[in-house]
């Protein structure tokens, strides 16, 4: 909306645009180029930071997740199966954090609730590697993993 104002020197009426006026308005010479340059600088900064962060993470072993897992057999409700028990934790968050570390190290680790499986004590979240079939071959695969993991043990479980 335009506003009519009387000029003090000449007495004639002039119109001026109503609204916010600032010395940084888009009508200021040179400001039209500021925003595109700022956008390019910020975009470049984000690309450089993300590239450096990605290469730093890869250098410490936190790169892309493994995709070469072979699928483990899914235990049926009534069939026993074998796991390598790594630890038992009182909270799911603690167990999941430990399982994530083991997955980064290259093991197919998971978490299960001990209440659901016999002969486990109830009330714990168990970090495990497996499952393996409850056969001599499955038990041998599980036992081959235990020497590399301190305090791990091979357990035969069955759903309650």
PDB file of C-alpha atoms in Angstrom, residues 41-144:
ATOM      1  CA  UNK A  41      29.581 -21.186   0.672  1.00  0.00           C
ATOM      2  CA  UNK A  42      27.284 -23.007   3.124  1.00  0.00           C
ATOM      3  CA  UNK A  43      26.642 -25.874   0.707  1.00  0.00           C
ATOM      4  CA  UNK A  44      30.368 -26.313   0.123  1.00  0.00           C
ATOM      5  CA  UNK A  45      30.986 -26.269   3.874  1.00  0.00           C
ATOM      6  CA  UNK A  46      28.392 -28.996   4.494  1.00  0.00           C
ATOM      7  CA  UNK A  47      29.856 -31.188   1.732  1.00  0.00           C
ATOM      8  CA  UNK A  48      33.408 -30.816   3.068  1.00  0.00           C
ATOM      9  CA  UNK A  49      32.383 -31.548   6.672  1.00  0.00           C
ATOM     10  CA  UNK A  50      30.342 -34.618   5.725  1.00  0.00           C
ATOM     11  CA  UNK A  51      33.187 -35.977   3.570  1.00  0.00           C
ATOM     12  CA  UNK A  52      35.717 -35.525   6.361  1.00  0.00           C
ATOM     13  CA  UNK A  53      33.362 -37.088   8.925  1.00  0.00           C
ATOM     14  CA  UNK A  54      32.691 -40.089   6.684  1.00  0.00           C
ATOM     15  CA  UNK A  55      36.376 -40.720   6.023  1.00  0.00           C
ATOM     16  CA  UNK A  56      37.174 -40.321   9.740  1.00  0.00           C
ATOM     17  CA  UNK A  57      34.504 -42.848  10.678  1.00  0.00           C
ATOM     18  CA  UNK A  58      35.830 -45.323   8.106  1.00  0.00           C
ATOM     19  CA  UNK A  59      39.349 -44.887   9.512  1.00  0.00           C
ATOM     20  CA  UNK A  60      38.214 -46.017  12.965  1.00  0.00           C
ATOM     21  CA  UNK A  61      36.204 -48.941  11.647  1.00  0.00           C
ATOM     22  CA  UNK A  62      32.717 -47.432  11.784  1.00  0.00           C
ATOM     23  CA  UNK A  63      32.105 -47.670   8.067  1.00  0.00           C
ATOM     24  CA  UNK A  64      29.231 -49.163   6.164  1.00  0.00           C
ATOM     25  CA  UNK A  65      27.314 -51.978   7.798  1.00  0.00           C
ATOM     26  CA  UNK A  66      28.048 -55.511   6.623  1.00  0.00           C
ATOM     27  CA  UNK A  67      25.744 -56.893   3.978  1.00  0.00           C
ATOM     28  CA  UNK A  68      27.336 -60.324   3.559  1.00  0.00           C
ATOM     29  CA  UNK A  69      25.491 -62.029   6.415  1.00  0.00           C
ATOM     30  CA  UNK A  70      24.289 -65.513   5.728  1.00  0.00           C
ATOM     31  CA  UNK A  71      20.826 -65.985   7.083  1.00  0.00           C
ATOM     32  CA  UNK A  72      20.683 -67.990  10.276  1.00  0.00           C
ATOM     33  CA  UNK A  73      18.002 -70.606  10.658  1.00  0.00           C
ATOM     34  CA  UNK A  74      14.907 -69.317  12.360  1.00  0.00           C
ATOM     35  CA  UNK A  75      14.122 -71.522  15.335  1.00  0.00           C
ATOM     36  CA  UNK A  76      10.651 -72.974  15.410  1.00  0.00           C
ATOM     37  CA  UNK A  77       8.569 -72.686  18.545  1.00  0.00           C
ATOM     38  CA  UNK A  78       9.113 -76.291  19.645  1.00  0.00           C
ATOM     39  CA  UNK A  79      12.623 -77.047  18.331  1.00  0.00           C
ATOM     40  CA  UNK A  80      15.736 -76.406  20.432  1.00  0.00           C
ATOM     41  CA  UNK A  81      18.552 -74.301  18.968  1.00  0.00           C
ATOM     42  CA  UNK A  82      22.086 -73.304  19.925  1.00  0.00           C
ATOM     43  CA  UNK A  83      23.477 -69.824  20.621  1.00  0.00           C
ATOM     44  CA  UNK A  84      26.746 -68.432  21.861  1.00  0.00           C
ATOM     45  CA  UNK A  85      25.809 -66.391  24.917  1.00  0.00           C
ATOM     46  CA  UNK A  86      28.083 -63.372  25.198  1.00  0.00           C
ATOM     47  CA  UNK A  87      26.567 -61.661  28.234  1.00  0.00           C
ATOM     48  CA  UNK A  88      23.385 -60.911  30.160  1.00  0.00           C
ATOM     49  CA  UNK A  89      22.350 -57.333  30.878  1.00  0.00           C
ATOM     50  CA  UNK A  90      19.595 -55.933  33.113  1.00  0.00           C
ATOM     51  CA  UNK A  91      18.322 -53.470  30.463  1.00  0.00           C
ATOM     52  CA  UNK A  92      17.549 -53.801  26.778  1.00  0.00           C
ATOM     53  CA  UNK A  93      19.513 -50.622  25.985  1.00  0.00           C
ATOM     54  CA  UNK A  94      22.715 -52.029  27.507  1.00  0.00           C
ATOM     55  CA  UNK A  95      22.309 -55.319  25.660  1.00  0.00           C
ATOM     56  CA  UNK A  96      21.575 -53.629  22.342  1.00  0.00           C
ATOM     57  CA  UNK A  97      24.629 -51.378  22.692  1.00  0.00           C
ATOM     58  CA  UNK A  98      26.860 -54.405  23.267  1.00  0.00           C
ATOM     59  CA  UNK A  99      25.277 -56.294  20.359  1.00  0.00           C
ATOM     60  CA  UNK A 100      25.904 -53.279  18.104  1.00  0.00           C
ATOM     61  CA  UNK A 101      29.606 -53.296  19.069  1.00  0.00           C
ATOM     62  CA  UNK A 102      29.818 -57.008  18.236  1.00  0.00           C
ATOM     63  CA  UNK A 103      28.134 -56.426  14.853  1.00  0.00           C
ATOM     64  CA  UNK A 104      30.725 -53.733  14.098  1.00  0.00           C
ATOM     65  CA  UNK A 105      33.387 -56.312  14.931  1.00  0.00           C
ATOM     66  CA  UNK A 106      31.882 -58.663  12.356  1.00  0.00           C
ATOM     67  CA  UNK A 107      29.728 -60.996  14.446  1.00  0.00           C
ATOM     68  CA  UNK A 108      26.052 -61.710  13.790  1.00  0.00           C
ATOM     69  CA  UNK A 109      24.959 -60.639  17.296  1.00  0.00           C
ATOM     70  CA  UNK A 110      21.463 -60.172  18.629  1.00  0.00           C
ATOM     71  CA  UNK A 111      19.496 -59.660  21.844  1.00  0.00           C
ATOM     72  CA  UNK A 112      16.824 -61.896  23.324  1.00  0.00           C
ATOM     73  CA  UNK A 113      14.638 -61.671  26.427  1.00  0.00           C
ATOM     74  CA  UNK A 114      15.537 -64.520  28.798  1.00  0.00           C
ATOM     75  CA  UNK A 115      11.921 -64.838  30.000  1.00  0.00           C
ATOM     76  CA  UNK A 116      10.973 -66.407  26.670  1.00  0.00           C
ATOM     77  CA  UNK A 117      13.583 -69.201  26.593  1.00  0.00           C
ATOM     78  CA  UNK A 118      14.311 -72.209  28.796  1.00  0.00           C
ATOM     79  CA  UNK A 119      16.569 -72.922  30.688  1.00  0.00           C
ATOM     80  CA  UNK A 120      17.525 -69.228  31.129  1.00  0.00           C
ATOM     81  CA  UNK A 121      16.931 -67.251  34.308  1.00  0.00           C
ATOM     82  CA  UNK A 122      14.106 -64.753  33.891  1.00  0.00           C
ATOM     83  CA  UNK A 123      14.539 -60.980  33.920  1.00  0.00           C
ATOM     84  CA  UNK A 124      17.609 -60.513  31.693  1.00  0.00           C
ATOM     85  CA  UNK A 125      18.437 -59.358  28.167  1.00  0.00           C
ATOM     86  CA  UNK A 126      20.924 -61.794  26.651  1.00  0.00           C
ATOM     87  CA  UNK A 127      23.480 -60.785  24.024  1.00  0.00           C
ATOM     88  CA  UNK A 128      24.117 -63.750  21.736  1.00  0.00           C
ATOM     89  CA  UNK A 129      25.626 -64.858  18.432  1.00  0.00           C
ATOM     90  CA  UNK A 130      23.587 -67.295  16.353  1.00  0.00           C
ATOM     91  CA  UNK A 131      21.227 -69.083  16.351  1.00  0.00           C
ATOM     92  CA  UNK A 132      22.662 -72.352  15.099  1.00  0.00           C
ATOM     93  CA  UNK A 133      20.767 -75.597  14.550  1.00  0.00           C
ATOM     94  CA  UNK A 134      20.792 -78.029  17.456  1.00  0.00           C
ATOM     95  CA  UNK A 135      22.989 -80.495  15.608  1.00  0.00           C
ATOM     96  CA  UNK A 136      26.609 -81.562  15.952  1.00  0.00           C
ATOM     97  CA  UNK A 137      27.519 -79.219  13.087  1.00  0.00           C
ATOM     98  CA  UNK A 138      25.621 -76.275  14.633  1.00  0.00           C
ATOM     99  CA  UNK A 139      27.219 -76.851  18.032  1.00  0.00           C
ATOM    100  CA  UNK A 140      30.682 -77.076  16.388  1.00  0.00           C
ATOM    101  CA  UNK A 141      30.109 -73.715  14.650  1.00  0.00           C
ATOM    102  CA  UNK A 142      29.060 -72.155  17.955  1.00  0.00           C
ATOM    103  CA  UNK A 143      32.025 -73.605  19.828  1.00  0.00           C
ATOM    104  CA  UNK A 144      34.408 -72.289  17.167  1.00  0.00           C
TER     105      UNK A 144
END
